[in-house]
Amino acid sequence: MDLYEKTGNILYILNVLKKYSDEEHKLSTSEIREKVNEEYGVDIEQRTIRRNINLLQQKFGYDISTYNDNKIGYYMINDPETDFEPGEIRAIIDTFSYSTFIEPKVAEGIIKKCKKLQNIYENNKIKNYKVYSPKGKTTNVEVIKNIEDISNSIVNKNKIKFNYWKYVIEGDRIEKQIVSKPVVSPYAIIYDKQQFYMLGIKEGNDEYFHYRLDRIKNLEELKEKIEIQKTDKEIEQYVDTSVEVFSGDEVEIEAECDGYLLGEVFEKFGKKVEVQPINKNTFSMKIKANPLGFKLWTMRNLDLVTIKKPESLVKEIKQVMSEAQKRYN
């Protein structure tokens, strides 16, 4: 055995314990020796294995159950403070499988990394596990990097610039086109309806804009500092009252809703919404929110929501319904 193999002994043993051991699969020194030989083509004496496991415990702080503890063998004990539980790993895998904001190959890479965080027995359980992800995943591979770069810019209080694309109609074709190249002061990243958005103020404006991260290309952090300062409380208040990620003035809105929507109302509007039962099947709600966003939410639940105030929003809904009725006559 050469010097490199000897110095690698402790890593060989550690990796075998992580990959092949748990409370239900304890390994004897002879089994660890066999696995190291299979994985790395290296033969380690059993006394060397015991010595290195002792070193992993005492010098590196790994929680390893030994023969003295369980009278069977060795296994790596999961630390709830630092190690993911199998259900947590599966939740991460599901999230990246379903999410439309992650390009498929990037999602596959993240899932592969997640699987390396657990042993072969847990991975075996999800070998044939299928997640039926939606169509329409983004093709923008920059999304993860955008999250990192925007987060850094927020911490550094620096402005950013980027190319922003949208779908446009060009003659008889639908194309993706860069529609703007804004300089923006970023304040927060928002997750809504399976999409990440950046909340920021565009150069020359004083109102918030929302940018979908999967439509941002060639993002660059500038040295220019953010001039309009926003506190965490101001940002949180805005996010709480922003509906359908639309910016603009907030108004007092009152509506009556079918009881079916009760859970969604609390999930969508949080603690800011006031709710009162009308009867066992209906409730009223009051909230200060963006009217355009609330109108779009109402239109999706038209048979379950009746807006009562403000009158201007009631008129808009009536007009939309009237125009829609004409198109279907």
XYZ file of N, CA and C in Angstrom, residues 53-224:
516
model
N -11.733 4.743 13.029
C -13.071 5.084 13.532
C -12.954 5.837 14.858
N -12.040 5.397 15.683
C -11.783 6.104 16.943
C -11.328 7.538 16.679
N -10.502 7.707 15.647
C -10.019 9.037 15.257
C -11.178 9.904 14.744
N -12.064 9.316 13.955
C -13.231 10.049 13.443
C -14.117 10.537 14.583
N -14.220 9.716 15.634
C -15.040 10.095 16.788
C -14.380 11.191 17.618
N -13.116 10.971 17.971
C -12.463 11.847 18.944
C -11.924 13.144 18.345
N -11.391 13.081 17.136
C -10.762 14.267 16.539
C -11.696 15.057 15.638
N -12.633 14.340 14.993
C -13.494 15.023 14.015
C -14.953 15.113 14.471
N -15.281 14.522 15.595
C -16.601 14.693 16.190
C -17.736 13.934 15.533
N -17.426 12.905 14.713
C -18.490 12.123 14.089
C -19.160 11.233 15.129
N -20.486 11.183 15.054
C -21.261 10.360 15.983
C -21.414 8.964 15.378
N -20.593 8.045 15.817
C -20.575 6.684 15.277
C -20.841 5.697 16.409
N -21.868 4.880 16.214
C -22.144 3.823 17.191
C -21.189 2.665 16.938
N -20.625 2.098 18.015
C -19.621 1.041 17.898
C -20.139 -0.270 18.478
N -19.311 -1.291 18.328
C -19.650 -2.604 18.888
C -19.869 -2.511 20.392
N -19.093 -1.677 21.077
C -19.248 -1.516 22.523
C -20.617 -0.956 22.894
N -21.197 -0.181 21.957
C -22.507 0.432 22.216
C -23.662 -0.532 21.934
N -23.578 -1.240 20.789
C -24.738 -2.022 20.336
C -24.503 -3.519 20.228
N -23.251 -3.968 20.440
C -22.888 -5.390 20.427
C -23.062 -6.056 19.062
N -23.145 -5.231 18.006
C -23.260 -5.798 16.652
C -22.174 -5.269 15.723
N -22.046 -3.933 15.636
C -21.068 -3.368 14.715
C -21.072 -1.845 14.734
N -20.692 -1.259 13.597
C -20.564 0.196 13.497
C -21.636 0.772 12.569
N -22.115 1.968 12.936
C -22.968 2.685 11.997
C -22.935 4.179 12.320
N -23.186 4.962 11.284
C -23.199 6.411 11.405
C -24.553 6.851 11.960
N -24.533 7.599 13.039
C -25.770 8.091 13.656
C -26.157 9.420 13.022
N -27.405 9.510 12.584
C -27.895 10.734 11.956
C -28.030 11.846 12.988
N -27.483 13.012 12.666
C -27.570 14.166 13.557
C -28.709 15.072 13.093
N -29.801 15.177 13.846
C -30.938 16.007 13.414
C -30.601 17.487 13.281
N -29.500 17.919 13.910
C -29.089 19.330 13.827
C -28.441 19.650 12.482
N -27.753 18.655 11.892
C -26.968 18.932 10.680
C -27.313 18.048 9.493
N -27.912 16.886 9.732
C -28.189 15.943 8.649
C -29.660 15.986 8.252
N -29.907 15.854 6.950
C -31.274 15.814 6.458
C -31.916 14.476 6.789
N -33.202 14.534 7.170
C -33.987 13.315 7.329
C -34.439 12.845 5.941
N -34.717 11.528 5.785
C -35.165 11.024 4.472
C -36.360 11.792 3.913
N -37.320 12.129 4.774
C -38.490 12.877 4.305
C -38.124 14.266 3.801
N -37.120 14.874 4.424
C -36.673 16.205 4.000
C -35.999 16.129 2.632
N -35.173 15.094 2.440
C -34.520 14.898 1.141
C -35.572 14.695 0.054
N -36.574 13.880 0.376
C -37.619 13.604 -0.615
C -38.402 14.875 -0.939
N -38.633 15.713 0.072
C -39.355 16.974 -0.161
C -38.555 17.886 -1.090
N -37.221 17.917 -0.900
C -36.362 18.726 -1.779
C -36.411 18.180 -3.200
N -36.334 16.854 -3.339
C -36.382 16.225 -4.660
C -37.708 16.539 -5.346
N -38.810 16.426 -4.596
C -40.130 16.742 -5.163
C -40.200 18.179 -5.629
N -39.682 19.091 -4.786
C -39.739 20.521 -5.105
C -39.045 20.822 -6.425
N -37.833 20.297 -6.586
C -37.090 20.597 -7.810
C -37.613 19.816 -9.007
N -38.297 18.696 -8.757
C -38.899 17.948 -9.862
C -40.119 18.679 -10.402
N -40.929 19.222 -9.499
C -42.171 19.886 -9.893
C -41.964 21.313 -10.390
N -40.987 22.002 -9.839
C -40.869 23.450 -10.064
C -40.598 23.786 -11.521
N -41.329 24.775 -12.004
C -41.162 25.207 -13.391
C -40.030 26.219 -13.542
N -39.527 26.760 -12.420
C -38.513 27.816 -12.518
C -37.098 27.264 -12.680
N -36.939 25.937 -12.606
C -35.616 25.325 -12.725
C -35.510 24.569 -14.041
N -34.488 24.855 -14.810
C -34.228 24.146 -16.064
C -34.007 22.657 -15.762
N -34.575 21.733 -16.575
C -34.547 20.301 -16.248
C -33.176 19.736 -15.908
N -32.152 20.064 -16.670
C -30.825 19.498 -16.390
C -30.256 20.038 -15.079
N -30.544 21.294 -14.765
C -30.109 21.860 -13.487
C -30.828 21.146 -12.345
N -32.140 20.906 -12.514
C -32.913 20.185 -11.498
C -32.360 18.785 -11.284
N -32.015 18.101 -12.367
C -31.451 16.753 -12.263
C -30.142 16.765 -11.487
N -29.321 17.779 -11.725
C -28.043 17.891 -11.011
C -28.244 18.101 -9.521
N -29.226 18.937 -9.159
C -29.512 19.200 -7.743
C -30.039 17.935 -7.068
N -30.922 17.214 -7.766
C -31.480 15.975 -7.220
C -30.379 14.939 -7.007
N -29.446 14.858 -7.953
C -28.326 13.922 -7.824
C -27.486 14.243 -6.588
N -27.252 15.524 -6.342
C -26.504 15.936 -5.143
C -27.261 15.566 -3.872
N -28.589 15.740 -3.913
C -29.413 15.410 -2.744
C -29.294 13.930 -2.399
N -29.289 13.090 -3.416
C -29.217 11.650 -3.178
C -27.885 11.244 -2.550
N -26.861 12.014 -2.812
C -25.547 11.713 -2.226
C -25.502 12.032 -0.731
N -26.521 12.717 -0.242
C -26.572 13.065 1.176
C -27.153 11.941 2.035
N -27.636 10.874 1.389
C -28.208 9.778 2.169
C -27.626 8.447 1.714
N -27.836 7.414 2.518
C -27.218 6.117 2.237
C -27.975 5.354 1.153
N -27.397 4.211 0.764
C -27.956 3.454 -0.362
C -29.339 2.896 -0.045
N -29.620 2.658 1.220
C -30.901 2.061 1.593
C -32.042 3.056 1.398
N -31.796 4.326 1.751
C -32.809 5.349 1.519
C -32.961 5.631 0.031
N -31.841 5.644 -0.702
C -31.912 5.861 -2.145
C -32.626 4.714 -2.846
N -32.487 3.500 -2.304
C -33.179 2.341 -2.857
C -34.683 2.504 -2.790
N -35.154 3.148 -1.724
C -36.594 3.351 -1.532
C -37.186 4.266 -2.597
N -36.358 5.148 -3.126
C -36.869 6.095 -4.129
C -36.332 5.786 -5.522
N -35.793 4.573 -5.681
C -35.238 4.179 -6.986
C -36.303 4.234 -8.072
N -37.503 3.755 -7.749
C -38.604 3.754 -8.713
C -39.644 4.828 -8.398
N -39.236 5.787 -7.579
C -40.138 6.862 -7.152
C -40.300 7.860 -8.282
N -41.537 8.083 -8.716
C -41.780 8.973 -9.838
C -42.469 10.247 -9.379
N -42.020 11.342 -9.919
C -42.671 12.624 -9.693
C -43.159 13.122 -11.043
N -44.436 13.430 -11.120
C -45.007 13.846 -12.390
C -44.952 15.369 -12.469
N -43.882 15.867 -13.056
C -43.650 17.312 -13.084
C -44.451 17.960 -14.203
N -44.800 19.239 -14.016
C -45.603 19.932 -15.022
C -44.795 20.263 -16.264
N -45.520 20.439 -17.367
C -44.857 20.900 -18.586
C -44.529 22.380 -18.427
N -43.716 22.880 -19.322
C -43.440 24.308 -19.311
C -42.314 24.714 -18.383
N -41.390 23.793 -18.079
C -40.231 24.191 -17.283
C -39.403 25.203 -18.059
N -38.756 26.092 -17.338
C -37.932 27.109 -17.983
C -36.744 26.481 -18.707
N -36.241 27.190 -19.702
C -35.006 26.765 -20.378
C -33.834 27.650 -19.954
N -34.090 28.547 -19.014
C -33.052 29.468 -18.550
C -32.218 28.805 -17.454
N -30.959 28.474 -17.775
C -30.088 27.784 -16.818
C -29.503 28.741 -15.783
N -29.794 30.047 -15.908
C -29.181 31.048 -15.039
C -29.963 31.300 -13.744
N -31.103 30.629 -13.553
C -31.987 30.963 -12.432
C -31.287 30.823 -11.082
N -30.621 29.693 -10.858
C -29.946 29.477 -9.574
C -28.867 30.531 -9.354
N -28.120 30.833 -10.397
C -27.079 31.862 -10.286
C -27.713 33.234 -10.048
N -28.870 33.484 -10.657
C -29.574 34.748 -10.426
C -29.942 34.915 -8.958
N -30.424 33.830 -8.339
C -30.772 33.878 -6.916
C -29.551 34.257 -6.094
N -28.422 33.619 -6.406
C -27.175 33.888 -5.666
C -26.706 35.322 -5.875
N -26.705 35.758 -7.133
C -26.189 37.101 -7.449
C -27.087 38.208 -6.890
N -28.400 38.015 -6.981
C -29.322 39.020 -6.439
C -29.195 39.092 -4.926
N -29.089 37.928 -4.284
C -28.922 37.894 -2.820
C -27.660 38.638 -2.402
N -26.580 38.418 -3.142
C -25.324 39.125 -2.836
C -25.482 40.630 -3.011
N -26.182 41.039 -4.071
C -26.382 42.466 -4.335
C -27.215 43.122 -3.237
N -28.211 42.396 -2.732
C -29.042 42.923 -1.646
C -28.192 43.128 -0.395
N -27.347 42.139 -0.088
C -26.468 42.242 1.085
C -25.478 43.388 0.923
N -24.937 43.515 -0.294
C -23.933 44.550 -0.567
C -24.543 45.922 -0.807
N -25.899 45.975 -0.927
C -26.631 47.220 -1.215
C -26.175 47.851 -2.531
N -25.944 46.979 -3.517
C -25.529 47.430 -4.843
C -26.658 47.255 -5.857
N -26.702 48.151 -6.840
C -27.661 48.018 -7.933
C -27.212 46.895 -8.877
N -28.143 46.443 -9.707
C -27.837 45.418 -10.699
C -28.390 45.851 -12.054
N -27.864 45.249 -13.108
C -28.458 45.444 -14.426
C -28.536 44.077 -15.107
N -29.484 43.947 -16.034
C -29.699 42.654 -16.673
C -30.547 42.831 -17.923
N -30.636 41.772 -18.705
C -31.551 41.724 -19.834
C -32.820 41.007 -19.393
N -33.988 41.549 -19.765
C -35.256 40.953 -19.355
C -36.066 40.610 -20.596
N -36.469 39.322 -20.718
C -37.207 38.894 -21.910
C -38.661 38.577 -21.602
N -39.480 38.674 -22.646
C -40.891 38.269 -22.565
C -41.280 37.636 -23.900
N -42.426 36.942 -23.903
C -42.979 36.443 -25.160
C -43.658 37.594 -25.892
N -43.395 37.699 -27.193
C -44.035 38.735 -28.015
C -44.515 38.107 -29.323
N -45.525 38.737 -29.913
C -46.032 38.272 -31.215
C -45.327 39.055 -32.312
N -44.670 38.338 -33.209
C -43.986 38.947 -34.354
C -44.568 38.351 -35.625
N -45.484 39.094 -36.232
C -46.137 38.568 -37.433
C -46.952 37.336 -37.097
N -46.577 36.199 -37.719
C -47.302 34.954 -37.446
C -46.534 34.053 -36.480
N -45.567 34.640 -35.773
C -44.739 33.852 -34.847
C -44.811 34.421 -33.440
N -44.591 33.544 -32.479
C -44.429 33.969 -31.088
C -42.974 33.751 -30.719
N -42.329 34.813 -30.263
C -40.887 34.752 -29.990
C -40.572 35.261 -28.588
N -39.407 34.820 -28.091
C -38.856 35.417 -26.879
C -37.990 36.592 -27.304
N -38.223 37.738 -26.693
C -37.429 38.920 -27.039
C -36.982 39.644 -25.776
N -35.772 40.196 -25.826
C -35.324 41.073 -24.751
C -36.107 42.371 -24.881
N -36.921 42.667 -23.872
C -37.793 43.842 -23.962
C -37.254 45.029 -23.168
N -36.290 44.777 -22.276
C -35.694 45.884 -21.530
C -34.346 45.466 -20.967
N -33.521 46.470 -20.676
C -32.211 46.238 -20.062
C -32.086 47.200 -18.879
N -32.882 46.963 -17.841
C -32.976 47.940 -16.757
C -31.819 47.891 -15.773
N -31.602 49.024 -15.100
C -30.756 49.082 -13.909
C -31.714 49.137 -12.729
N -31.542 48.231 -11.767
C -32.541 48.040 -10.713
C -31.880 47.997 -9.341
N -32.542 48.592 -8.362
C -32.153 48.435 -6.962
C -32.933 47.251 -6.394
N -32.273 46.137 -6.076
C -32.997 44.954 -5.581
C -33.213 45.012 -4.072
N -34.378 44.516 -3.626
C -34.699 44.534 -2.192
C -35.049 43.164 -1.625
N -35.642 42.304 -2.449
C -36.054 41.005 -1.921
C -36.314 40.042 -3.062
N -36.295 38.753 -2.726
C -36.714 37.701 -3.652
C -38.005 37.114 -3.097
N -39.019 37.026 -3.956
C -40.341 36.553 -3.557
C -40.649 35.259 -4.291
N -41.265 34.313 -3.596
C -41.704 33.070 -4.240
C -43.222 33.051 -4.258
N -43.809 32.933 -5.453
C -45.263 32.946 -5.574
C -45.664 32.144 -6.795
N -46.635 31.227 -6.619
C -47.166 30.417 -7.714
C -46.047 29.688 -8.472
N -45.187 29.021 -7.741
C -44.097 28.226 -8.297
C -43.118 29.054 -9.136
N -42.997 30.327 -8.818
C -42.029 31.174 -9.509
C -41.311 32.063 -8.510
N -40.038 32.349 -8.801
C -39.273 33.314 -8.034
C -39.347 34.668 -8.735
N -39.543 35.708 -7.938
C -39.563 37.077 -8.445
C -38.571 37.921 -7.647
N -37.987 38.894 -8.311
C -37.189 39.883 -7.607
C -38.031 41.136 -7.415
N -38.042 41.638 -6.207
C -38.717 42.900 -5.906
C -37.669 43.997 -5.940
N -37.867 44.981 -6.806
C -36.876 46.042 -6.932
C -37.483 47.331 -7.454
N -36.686 48.381 -7.454
C -37.097 49.674 -8.001
C -36.198 50.001 -9.186
N -36.838 50.202 -10.335
C -36.100 50.476 -11.566
C -35.577 51.903 -11.560
N -34.392 52.074 -12.130
C -33.756 53.391 -12.211
C -34.714 54.415 -12.817
N -34.874 55.565 -12.136
C -35.750 56.619 -12.616
C -37.170 56.502 -12.115
N -37.446 55.484 -11.278
C -38.786 55.277 -10.718
C -38.700 55.252 -9.200
N -39.860 55.321 -8.555
C -39.868 55.195 -7.099
C -40.867 54.150 -6.625
N -41.439 53.378 -7.575
C -42.360 52.314 -7.228
C -41.699 50.952 -7.462
N -42.214 49.955 -6.743
C -41.681 48.600 -6.892
C -42.033 48.011 -8.258
N -41.113 47.219 -8.787
C -41.358 46.389 -9.956
C -41.060 44.943 -9.559
N -41.702 43.988 -10.265
C -41.427 42.568 -10.045
C -40.830 41.983 -11.317
N -39.769 41.231 -11.174
C -39.117 40.595 -12.312
C -39.017 39.086 -12.050
N -39.522 38.293 -12.985
C -39.386 36.848 -12.838
C -37.940 36.444 -13.061
N -37.415 35.652 -12.141
C -35.993 35.310 -12.219
C -35.656 34.451 -13.431
N -36.620 33.661 -13.910
C -36.329 32.820 -15.074
C -36.365 33.621 -16.376
N -36.700 34.912 -16.286
C -36.674 35.766 -17.478
C -35.522 36.763 -17.439
N -34.679 36.629 -16.439
C -33.515 37.513 -16.297
C -32.290 36.828 -16.882
N -31.614 37.528 -17.768
C -30.398 36.997 -18.396
C -29.255 37.995 -18.194
N -28.038 37.466 -18.156
C -26.819 38.285 -18.108
C -26.836 39.304 -16.973
N -27.212 38.846 -15.795
C -27.276 39.743 -14.631
C -25.878 40.139 -14.176
N -25.735 41.419 -13.839
C -24.428 41.938 -13.399
C -24.611 42.839 -12.176
N -23.836 42.587 -11.149
C -23.850 43.455 -9.965
C -22.982 44.675 -10.247
N -23.526 45.860 -9.984
C -22.812 47.109 -10.228
C -22.149 47.614 -8.948
N -21.225 48.528 -9.100
C -20.605 49.162 -7.935
C -21.462 50.305 -7.399
N -22.423 50.719 -8.217
C -23.307 51.819 -7.846
C -24.225 51.397 -6.703
